[in-house]
């Protein structure tokens, strides 16, 4: 059996979504606010205000990111209707655009900054970050130089590569300790890119968890060092996208292979998953691939719940995703997204 579907039809499915559920956190990542010069990473202020109003009217609990990470680590249940708002890069528009709205609604927010950019034109300065810290904004490490962590420099072996990126992250931590007296203890991967080796390094550096930018829903069994966030920028920065992603449920599964999102062999890459989600109706399981008509989903003979997933054509660009969706047996929709990265050779 092969299942194909164009990504555009996803909107039809989303219109059937029911309200959110307990035991999960729907997390979002923003960059710029009310800055139309950069449409791919911007959200209009009126749209952001509508999103916050929806959280209020639907009675969502908005938690700081570190709170969610600690709950996952300690096995503490997440509250019903739980959301997390995060912001990457520390642009000035966060202070001028987002903060007045966040203050109005009283919602916590987690801000990630790359320390080399602090004080540069268009970025927040240390005095502003200290004031935000004192106001209760959770501030986390986003590296020092905001590098492509997966790229190796010419002649670098694995040991030299890991030493270099370790130094970049440690430098940011040292600066934040000096300027802010510490940080939230949660890391945000630049560009949302990670690998098992990078996640292991972040764990060894003493962070409690880390977030990426591939879309998805956080549930109790989630790995706290590769937490997904729904991006809110460009075409995704709308009220409808936020409403629909807020209502998504996790598609609970185990990735059997590959271990890493880094494409090192054939393209398109093959994903093997075992779905353990009894609440999802797998007869409606579909795969979406950005820029393509759809992906292929094939049950693996002799292994109930196991599926082979592959795009119908090679992935283009540096980053790509396979997004698996399935309707819930009791309503709603379930979602899982697999990141793929093709680092610079």
Coordinates of N, CA and C in Angstrom, one line a residue, residues 89-323:
X89 N 17.0 34.7 18.7 CA 18.0 35.7 18.1 C 18.0 37.0 18.8
X90 N 17.0 37.4 19.6 CA 17.1 38.6 20.4 C 17.1 39.9 19.6
X91 N 16.2 40.0 18.6 CA 16.0 41.2 17.8 C 15.3 42.3 18.7
X92 N 15.6 43.5 18.3 CA 15.0 44.6 19.1 C 13.4 44.6 19.0
X93 N 12.9 44.1 17.9 CA 11.5 44.0 17.7 C 10.8 43.2 18.8
X94 N 11.6 42.3 19.4 CA 11.0 41.5 20.6 C 10.6 42.5 21.7
X95 N 11.5 43.4 22.0 CA 11.2 44.4 23.1 C 10.1 45.4 22.7
X96 N 10.2 45.9 21.4 CA 9.3 47.0 21.0 C 7.9 46.4 20.6
X97 N 7.9 45.2 20.0 CA 6.7 44.7 19.5 C 6.0 43.6 20.3
X98 N 6.8 42.6 20.7 CA 6.2 41.5 21.4 C 5.9 41.7 22.9
X99 N 6.9 42.4 23.6 CA 6.8 42.5 25.0 C 5.5 43.3 25.5
X100 N 5.2 44.4 24.8 CA 3.9 45.1 25.3 C 2.7 44.2 25.3
X101 N 2.6 43.3 24.3 CA 1.5 42.4 24.2 C 1.6 41.3 25.3
X102 N 2.8 40.8 25.5 CA 3.0 39.7 26.5 C 2.8 40.3 27.9
X103 N 3.1 41.5 28.1 CA 2.8 42.1 29.4 C 1.3 42.2 29.6
X104 N 0.6 42.6 28.5 CA -0.8 42.8 28.6 C -1.5 41.5 29.0
X105 N -1.0 40.4 28.5 CA -1.7 39.1 28.8 C -1.0 38.4 30.0
X106 N 0.2 38.8 30.4 CA 0.8 38.2 31.5 C 1.4 36.9 31.2
X107 N 1.8 36.6 30.0 CA 2.4 35.3 29.6 C 3.9 35.3 29.7
X108 N 4.5 34.2 30.2 CA 5.9 34.0 30.2 C 6.4 33.8 28.8
X109 N 7.7 34.1 28.6 CA 8.3 33.8 27.3 C 9.8 33.5 27.5
X110 N 10.3 32.6 26.6 CA 11.7 32.2 26.6 C 12.4 32.8 25.4
X111 N 13.5 33.6 25.7 CA 14.2 34.3 24.7 C 15.6 33.7 24.6
X112 N 16.0 33.4 23.4 CA 17.4 32.8 23.1 C 18.2 33.8 22.4
X113 N 19.4 34.1 22.9 CA 20.3 35.1 22.2 C 21.7 34.5 21.9
X114 N 22.2 34.9 20.8 CA 23.6 34.6 20.4 C 24.4 35.8 20.9
X115 N 25.4 35.5 21.7 CA 26.0 36.6 22.5 C 26.9 37.5 21.6
X116 N 27.4 37.0 20.5 CA 28.2 37.9 19.6 C 27.3 39.0 18.9
X117 N 26.0 38.7 18.8 CA 25.1 39.7 18.2 C 24.6 40.7 19.2
X118 N 24.7 40.5 20.5 CA 24.1 41.4 21.4 C 24.7 42.8 21.3
X119 N 23.9 43.8 21.1 CA 24.3 45.2 21.0 C 24.6 45.6 19.6
X120 N 24.5 44.6 18.6 CA 24.7 45.0 17.2 C 23.5 45.7 16.7
X121 N 23.6 46.4 15.6 CA 22.4 47.1 15.0 C 21.2 46.1 14.8
X122 N 20.1 46.5 15.4 CA 18.9 45.7 15.2 C 18.7 44.6 16.3
X123 N 19.7 44.5 17.2 CA 19.6 43.5 18.2 C 19.6 44.1 19.6
X124 N 19.0 43.4 20.6 CA 19.0 43.9 21.9 C 20.4 44.0 22.5
X125 N 20.6 45.0 23.4 CA 21.8 45.2 24.1 C 21.8 44.5 25.5
X126 N 22.9 44.5 26.2 CA 22.9 43.8 27.5 C 22.1 44.5 28.5
X127 N 22.0 45.9 28.5 CA 21.2 46.6 29.5 C 19.7 46.2 29.3
X128 N 19.3 46.1 28.0 CA 17.9 45.7 27.7 C 17.7 44.3 28.1
X129 N 18.6 43.4 27.9 CA 18.5 42.0 28.3 C 18.4 41.9 29.8
X130 N 19.2 42.7 30.6 CA 19.1 42.6 32.0 C 17.8 43.1 32.5
X131 N 17.2 44.1 31.9 CA 15.9 44.6 32.3 C 14.8 43.6 32.0
X132 N 15.0 42.9 30.9 CA 14.0 41.8 30.5 C 14.1 40.6 31.5
X133 N 15.4 40.3 31.9 CA 15.6 39.3 32.9 C 14.9 39.6 34.2
X134 N 15.1 40.9 34.6 CA 14.5 41.3 35.9 C 13.0 41.3 35.8
X135 N 12.4 41.4 34.6 CA 11.0 41.4 34.4 C 10.4 40.0 34.4
X136 N 11.3 39.0 34.3 CA 10.9 37.6 34.4 C 11.0 36.9 33.1
X137 N 11.6 37.5 32.0 CA 11.8 36.8 30.8 C 13.0 35.8 31.0
X138 N 12.7 34.6 30.5 CA 13.7 33.5 30.6 C 14.6 33.7 29.4
X139 N 15.9 33.8 29.7 CA 16.9 34.0 28.6 C 17.8 32.8 28.5
X140 N 18.0 32.3 27.3 CA 18.8 31.1 27.1 C 19.9 31.2 26.1
X141 N 20.7 30.2 26.0 CA 21.9 30.2 25.2 C 21.5 29.8 23.7
X142 N 21.9 30.6 22.8 CA 21.7 30.3 21.4 C 23.0 30.2 20.6
X143 N 24.1 29.9 21.4 CA 25.5 29.9 20.9 C 26.1 31.3 20.9
X144 N 27.4 31.4 20.6 CA 28.0 32.7 20.6 C 27.9 33.3 19.2
X145 N 28.3 32.6 18.1 CA 28.4 33.1 16.8 C 27.3 32.7 15.9
X146 N 26.3 31.9 16.4 CA 25.2 31.4 15.6 C 25.7 30.7 14.4
X147 N 26.5 29.7 14.6 CA 27.1 28.9 13.4 C 26.1 27.8 13.0
X148 N 26.4 27.3 11.8 CA 25.8 26.0 11.4 C 26.6 24.9 12.1
X149 N 26.1 24.4 13.2 CA 26.8 23.5 14.1 C 27.2 22.2 13.4
X150 N 26.4 21.9 12.3 CA 26.7 20.6 11.7 C 27.8 20.7 10.6
X151 N 28.2 21.9 10.2 CA 29.2 22.1 9.2 C 30.6 21.9 9.8
X152 N 31.4 21.2 9.1 CA 32.8 21.0 9.5 C 33.7 21.9 8.6
X153 N 34.7 22.5 9.2 CA 35.6 23.3 8.5 C 36.6 22.4 7.7
X154 N 37.3 23.0 6.7 CA 38.2 22.2 5.9 C 39.2 21.5 6.7
X155 N 39.3 20.2 6.6 CA 40.3 19.4 7.3 C 40.0 19.0 8.7
X156 N 38.8 19.4 9.2 CA 38.4 19.0 10.5 C 37.9 17.6 10.6
X157 N 38.5 16.8 11.6 CA 37.9 15.5 11.9 C 36.8 15.7 12.9
X158 N 36.2 14.6 13.4 CA 35.1 14.8 14.3 C 35.5 15.4 15.6
X159 N 36.7 15.0 16.1 CA 37.2 15.5 17.4 C 37.4 17.0 17.3
X160 N 38.0 17.5 16.3 CA 38.3 18.9 16.1 C 37.0 19.7 15.9
X161 N 36.1 19.1 15.2 CA 34.8 19.8 15.0 C 34.0 20.0 16.3
X162 N 33.9 18.9 17.1 CA 33.2 19.0 18.4 C 33.9 19.9 19.3
X163 N 35.3 19.9 19.3 CA 36.0 20.9 20.2 C 35.7 22.3 19.8
X164 N 35.6 22.6 18.5 CA 35.3 24.0 18.1 C 33.9 24.4 18.5
X165 N 32.9 23.6 18.2 CA 31.6 24.0 18.5 C 31.3 24.0 20.1
X166 N 32.0 23.2 20.8 CA 32.0 23.2 22.2 C 32.5 24.6 22.7
X167 N 33.6 25.0 22.1 CA 34.1 26.3 22.5 C 33.2 27.4 22.3
X168 N 32.5 27.4 21.1 CA 31.5 28.5 20.8 C 30.4 28.5 21.8
X169 N 29.8 27.4 22.2 CA 28.7 27.3 23.2 C 29.2 27.7 24.5
X170 N 30.4 27.3 24.9 CA 31.0 27.6 26.2 C 31.2 29.1 26.3
X171 N 31.7 29.7 25.2 CA 32.0 31.1 25.2 C 30.7 31.9 25.5
X172 N 29.6 31.5 24.8 CA 28.3 32.1 25.1 C 27.9 32.0 26.5
X173 N 28.1 30.8 27.1 CA 27.7 30.6 28.5 C 28.5 31.5 29.4
X174 N 29.8 31.7 29.1 CA 30.6 32.5 30.0 C 30.2 34.0 29.9
X175 N 29.9 34.4 28.7 CA 29.4 35.8 28.6 C 28.1 36.0 29.3
X176 N 27.2 35.1 29.1 CA 25.9 35.3 29.8 C 26.0 35.2 31.3
X177 N 26.9 34.4 31.8 CA 27.1 34.4 33.2 C 27.7 35.7 33.7
X178 N 28.6 36.3 33.0 CA 29.2 37.6 33.3 C 28.1 38.7 33.2
X179 N 27.4 38.7 32.2 CA 26.5 39.9 31.9 C 25.1 39.7 32.6
X180 N 24.6 38.5 32.7 CA 23.3 38.3 33.3 C 23.2 37.5 34.6
X181 N 24.4 37.0 35.0 CA 24.4 36.2 36.2 C 23.9 34.8 36.0
X182 N 23.9 34.3 34.7 CA 23.4 33.0 34.4 C 22.4 33.0 33.3
X183 N 21.8 31.8 33.1 CA 20.8 31.7 32.0 C 19.8 30.6 32.4
X184 N 18.9 30.3 31.5 CA 17.8 29.4 31.8 C 18.2 28.0 31.9
X185 N 19.4 27.6 31.3 CA 19.8 26.2 31.3 C 19.2 25.4 30.2
X186 N 18.6 26.1 29.2 CA 18.1 25.4 28.0 C 18.7 26.0 26.8
X187 N 19.1 25.2 25.8 CA 19.8 25.6 24.6 C 18.9 25.6 23.4
X188 N 19.1 26.5 22.5 CA 18.4 26.5 21.2 C 19.4 26.3 20.1
X189 N 19.2 25.2 19.3 CA 20.2 25.0 18.2 C 20.0 26.1 17.1
X190 N 21.1 26.7 16.8 CA 21.0 27.7 15.6 C 20.4 27.0 14.4
X191 N 19.5 27.7 13.8 CA 18.8 27.2 12.6 C 18.0 25.9 12.9
X192 N 17.9 25.5 14.1 CA 17.2 24.3 14.5 C 17.9 23.0 14.1
X193 N 19.2 23.1 13.7 CA 19.9 21.9 13.3 C 20.6 21.2 14.4
X194 N 20.5 19.9 14.4 CA 21.1 19.1 15.5 C 21.5 17.7 14.9
X195 N 22.3 17.0 15.6 CA 22.6 15.6 15.3 C 22.8 14.9 16.7
X196 N 22.8 13.6 16.7 CA 23.1 12.9 18.0 C 24.4 13.4 18.7
X197 N 25.4 13.6 17.9 CA 26.7 14.1 18.4 C 26.5 15.5 19.1
X198 N 25.8 16.4 18.4 CA 25.6 17.7 18.9 C 24.7 17.7 20.2
X199 N 23.7 16.9 20.1 CA 22.8 16.8 21.3 C 23.5 16.2 22.5
X200 N 24.4 15.3 22.3 CA 25.2 14.7 23.4 C 26.1 15.7 23.9
X201 N 26.7 16.5 23.1 CA 27.6 17.6 23.5 C 26.9 18.6 24.4
X202 N 25.7 19.0 24.0 CA 24.9 20.0 24.7 C 24.5 19.4 26.1
X203 N 24.2 18.1 26.1 CA 23.9 17.4 27.4 C 25.2 17.4 28.3
X204 N 26.3 17.1 27.7 CA 27.6 17.1 28.5 C 27.9 18.5 29.1
X205 N 27.5 19.5 28.4 CA 27.8 20.9 28.9 C 26.9 21.3 30.0
X206 N 26.0 20.5 30.4 CA 25.2 20.7 31.6 C 23.9 21.4 31.4
X207 N 23.5 21.5 30.1 CA 22.1 22.0 29.9 C 21.1 21.0 30.3
X208 N 19.9 21.5 30.6 CA 18.8 20.6 31.0 C 18.0 20.1 29.8
X209 N 18.1 20.8 28.7 CA 17.4 20.4 27.5 C 17.7 21.3 26.3
X210 N 17.2 21.0 25.2 CA 17.4 21.9 24.0 C 16.3 21.8 23.0
X211 N 16.1 22.9 22.3 CA 15.0 23.0 21.3 C 15.5 23.2 19.9
X212 N 14.8 22.6 19.0 CA 15.1 22.8 17.6 C 14.0 23.6 16.9
X213 N 13.8 23.4 15.6 CA 12.7 24.2 14.9 C 11.9 23.3 14.0
X214 N 12.1 22.0 14.0 CA 11.2 21.1 13.3 C 9.8 21.1 14.0
X215 N 8.8 21.1 13.3 CA 7.4 21.2 13.9 C 7.1 19.9 14.6
X216 N 6.2 20.0 15.6 CA 5.8 18.8 16.3 C 5.3 19.2 17.7
X217 N 4.7 18.2 18.4 CA 4.1 18.4 19.7 C 4.9 17.6 20.7
X218 N 5.2 18.3 21.8 CA 6.0 17.6 22.9 C 5.0 16.8 23.8
X219 N 5.4 15.6 24.0 CA 4.6 14.7 24.9 C 5.6 14.1 26.0
X220 N 5.0 13.3 26.9 CA 5.8 12.9 28.1 C 7.0 12.1 27.7
X221 N 7.0 11.4 26.6 CA 8.2 10.6 26.3 C 9.2 11.3 25.4
X222 N 9.0 12.6 25.2 CA 9.9 13.3 24.3 C 11.3 13.4 24.9
X223 N 12.3 13.4 24.0 CA 13.7 13.6 24.3 C 13.9 15.1 24.6
X224 N 14.2 15.4 25.9 CA 14.3 16.9 26.2 C 15.4 17.6 25.5
X225 N 16.3 16.9 24.7 CA 17.4 17.6 24.0 C 17.1 17.7 22.5
X226 N 15.9 17.3 22.1 CA 15.5 17.5 20.6 C 14.1 17.9 20.6
X227 N 13.7 18.9 21.4 CA 12.3 19.3 21.5 C 11.9 20.1 20.2
X228 N 10.7 19.7 19.6 CA 10.2 20.4 18.4 C 9.5 21.7 18.8
X229 N 9.5 22.6 17.9 CA 8.7 23.8 18.0 C 8.0 24.1 16.7
X230 N 6.8 24.6 16.7 CA 6.2 25.1 15.5 C 6.7 26.5 15.1
X231 N 7.3 26.6 13.9 CA 7.7 28.0 13.5 C 6.6 28.9 13.2
X232 N 6.7 30.1 13.7 CA 5.7 31.2 13.4 C 6.4 32.3 12.7
X233 N 6.6 32.1 11.4 CA 7.2 33.1 10.5 C 6.8 32.9 9.1
X234 N 6.8 34.0 8.3 CA 6.5 33.9 6.9 C 5.0 33.4 6.7
X235 N 4.9 32.4 5.8 CA 3.5 31.9 5.5 C 2.9 31.2 6.7
X236 N 3.7 30.8 7.7 CA 3.1 30.1 8.9 C 2.6 31.1 10.0
X237 N 3.0 32.4 9.8 CA 2.7 33.4 10.9 C 1.3 33.9 10.7
X238 N 0.3 33.1 10.9 CA -1.1 33.5 10.7 C -1.9 33.0 12.0
X239 N -3.0 33.6 12.1 CA -3.9 33.1 13.2 C -4.4 31.7 13.0
X240 N -4.7 31.3 11.8 CA -5.2 30.0 11.5 C -4.2 29.0 11.7
X241 N -2.9 29.2 11.2 CA -1.8 28.3 11.5 C -1.6 28.0 13.0
X242 N -1.6 29.1 13.7 CA -1.4 29.0 15.2 C -2.6 28.2 15.8
X243 N -3.8 28.5 15.4 CA -5.0 27.8 16.0 C -4.9 26.3 15.7
X244 N -4.5 26.0 14.5 CA -4.5 24.6 14.1 C -3.4 23.8 14.7
X245 N -2.2 24.5 14.8 CA -1.0 23.8 15.5 C -1.3 23.7 17.0
X246 N -2.0 24.6 17.5 CA -2.3 24.6 19.0 C -3.1 23.4 19.3
X247 N -4.0 23.0 18.4 CA -4.9 21.9 18.6 C -4.3 20.5 18.2
X248 N -3.1 20.5 17.7 CA -2.5 19.2 17.3 C -2.1 18.3 18.5
X249 N -2.2 17.0 18.3 CA -1.8 16.0 19.2 C -0.5 15.4 18.7
X250 N 0.3 14.9 19.6 CA 1.5 14.2 19.1 C 1.2 12.8 18.5
X251 N 1.9 12.5 17.4 CA 1.8 11.1 16.9 C 3.0 10.3 17.6
X252 N 2.6 9.5 18.5 CA 3.6 8.8 19.3 C 4.2 7.7 18.5
X253 N 5.5 7.7 18.3 CA 6.2 6.7 17.6 C 7.7 6.6 18.0
X254 N 8.3 5.5 17.5 CA 9.7 5.4 17.8 C 10.4 5.4 16.4
X255 N 11.4 6.2 16.3 CA 12.2 6.2 15.0 C 13.2 5.0 15.1
X256 N 13.0 4.1 14.2 CA 13.9 2.9 14.2 C 15.2 3.2 13.4
X257 N 15.1 3.9 12.4 CA 16.3 4.4 11.6 C 15.9 5.5 10.7
X258 N 16.9 6.4 10.4 CA 18.2 6.4 10.9 C 18.3 7.1 12.2
X259 N 19.5 7.0 12.8 CA 19.7 7.6 14.1 C 19.9 9.1 14.1
X260 N 20.3 9.6 12.9 CA 20.6 11.0 12.8 C 19.8 11.6 11.6
X261 N 19.4 12.9 11.8 CA 18.7 13.6 10.7 C 19.6 14.1 9.6
X262 N 20.9 13.9 9.7 CA 21.9 14.3 8.7 C 21.9 13.3 7.6
X263 N 21.7 13.8 6.4 CA 21.6 12.9 5.2 C 23.1 12.7 4.7
X264 N 23.5 11.4 4.9 CA 24.9 11.1 4.5 C 24.9 10.1 3.3
X265 N 23.8 9.4 3.1 CA 23.7 8.4 2.0 C 22.7 8.8 0.9
X266 N 21.8 7.9 0.6 CA 21.0 8.2 -0.6 C 20.0 9.3 -0.2
X267 N 19.6 10.0 -1.3 CA 18.6 11.1 -1.2 C 17.5 10.8 -2.3
X268 N 16.2 10.6 -1.9 CA 15.7 11.0 -0.6 C 16.0 9.9 0.5
X269 N 16.1 10.4 1.7 CA 16.4 9.4 2.8 C 15.2 8.6 3.2
X270 N 15.4 7.4 3.7 CA 14.3 6.5 4.1 C 14.2 6.6 5.6
X271 N 13.0 6.7 6.1 CA 12.7 6.8 7.5 C 11.9 5.5 7.9
X272 N 12.3 4.8 8.9 CA 11.6 3.7 9.4 C 11.1 4.0 10.8
X273 N 9.8 3.9 11.0 CA 9.2 4.3 12.3 C 8.3 3.1 12.8
X274 N 8.1 3.1 14.1 CA 7.1 2.2 14.7 C 6.2 3.0 15.5
X275 N 4.9 3.0 15.0 CA 3.9 3.9 15.7 C 3.3 3.1 16.8
X276 N 3.3 3.7 18.0 CA 2.8 3.1 19.2 C 1.6 3.9 19.7
X277 N 1.0 4.7 18.9 CA -0.1 5.6 19.3 C -1.4 4.9 19.0
X278 N -2.1 4.3 20.0 CA -3.3 3.7 19.8 C -4.5 4.6 19.6
X279 N -4.3 5.9 19.8 CA -5.3 6.9 19.6 C -5.4 7.4 18.2
X280 N -4.4 7.1 17.4 CA -4.4 7.6 16.0 C -5.0 6.5 15.1
X281 N -5.7 6.9 14.1 CA -6.3 6.1 13.1 C -5.3 5.9 12.0
X282 N -4.5 4.9 12.0 CA -3.5 4.7 11.0 C -4.0 4.5 9.6
X283 N -5.2 4.2 9.4 CA -5.8 4.1 8.0 C -5.7 5.4 7.3
X284 N -5.6 6.5 8.1 CA -5.5 7.9 7.5 C -4.1 8.4 7.6
X285 N -3.1 7.6 7.8 CA -1.7 8.1 7.9 C -1.3 8.6 6.6
X286 N -0.7 9.8 6.7 CA -0.2 10.5 5.5 C 1.2 11.1 5.7
X287 N 1.9 11.3 4.6 CA 3.2 11.9 4.7 C 3.2 13.2 3.8
X288 N 3.7 14.3 4.3 CA 3.9 15.5 3.6 C 5.3 15.9 3.5
X289 N 5.7 16.3 2.3 CA 7.1 16.7 2.1 C 7.1 18.1 1.4
X290 N 7.8 19.0 2.0 CA 7.8 20.4 1.5 C 8.3 20.4 0.1
X291 N 7.5 21.1 -0.8 CA 7.9 21.3 -2.2 C 7.7 20.1 -3.1
X292 N 7.0 19.1 -2.5 CA 6.7 17.9 -3.3 C 5.2 17.6 -3.2
X293 N 4.7 16.7 -4.1 CA 3.3 16.3 -4.1 C 2.9 15.5 -2.9
X294 N 3.9 14.8 -2.3 CA 3.6 14.0 -1.1 C 4.7 12.9 -1.0
X295 N 4.6 12.3 0.2 CA 5.6 11.2 0.5 C 4.9 9.8 0.4
X296 N 5.7 8.8 0.5 CA 5.3 7.4 0.4 C 5.3 6.8 1.8
X297 N 4.2 6.2 2.1 CA 4.1 5.5 3.4 C 3.7 4.0 3.2
X298 N 4.6 3.1 3.5 CA 4.4 1.7 3.3 C 4.5 0.9 4.6
X299 N 3.5 0.1 4.9 CA 3.6 -0.8 6.1 C 4.7 -1.8 5.8
X300 N 5.4 -2.2 6.9 CA 6.4 -3.2 6.8 C 5.8 -4.5 7.1
X301 N 5.8 -5.4 6.2 CA 5.2 -6.8 6.3 C 5.8 -7.5 7.6
X302 N 4.9 -8.1 8.3 CA 5.3 -8.8 9.5 C 5.6 -8.0 10.7
X303 N 5.4 -6.7 10.7 CA 5.7 -5.8 11.8 C 4.6 -4.8 12.0
X304 N 3.6 -5.2 12.7 CA 2.4 -4.3 12.9 C 2.8 -3.0 13.5
X305 N 2.4 -1.9 12.9 CA 2.7 -0.6 13.4 C 4.0 0.0 12.8
X306 N 4.7 -0.8 12.1 CA 6.0 -0.3 11.5 C 5.8 0.2 10.1
X307 N 6.4 1.3 9.7 CA 6.2 1.9 8.4 C 7.5 2.4 7.8
X308 N 7.6 2.3 6.5 CA 8.7 2.8 5.8 C 8.2 4.1 5.1
X309 N 8.9 5.2 5.4 CA 8.5 6.5 4.9 C 9.6 7.1 4.0
X310 N 9.3 7.6 2.8 CA 10.3 8.2 1.9 C 9.6 9.2 1.0
X311 N 10.4 10.2 0.7 CA 9.9 11.2 -0.3 C 9.8 10.6 -1.7
X312 N 9.0 11.2 -2.5 CA 8.9 10.7 -3.9 C 10.0 11.2 -4.8
X313 N 10.8 12.1 -4.3 CA 11.9 12.7 -5.1 C 13.0 13.2 -4.1
X314 N 14.2 13.4 -4.6 CA 15.3 13.8 -3.7 C 14.9 15.2 -3.0
X315 N 15.3 15.3 -1.8 CA 15.1 16.6 -1.1 C 16.1 17.6 -1.6
X316 N 15.6 18.9 -1.8 CA 16.5 20.0 -2.2 C 16.7 20.9 -1.0
X317 N 17.7 21.7 -1.1 CA 18.0 22.6 -0.1 C 18.7 22.0 1.1
X318 N 19.1 22.9 2.0 CA 19.9 22.4 3.2 C 19.0 21.6 4.2
X319 N 17.8 22.1 4.5 CA 16.9 21.4 5.4 C 15.6 21.0 4.8
X320 N 15.1 19.9 5.2 CA 13.8 19.4 4.8 C 13.1 18.7 5.9
X321 N 11.9 18.3 5.7 CA 11.1 17.5 6.7 C 10.2 16.5 6.1
X322 N 10.0 15.4 6.8 CA 8.9 14.5 6.5 C 7.9 14.8 7.6
X323 N 6.6 15.1 7.3 CA 5.6 15.3 8.3 C 4.6 14.3 8.2

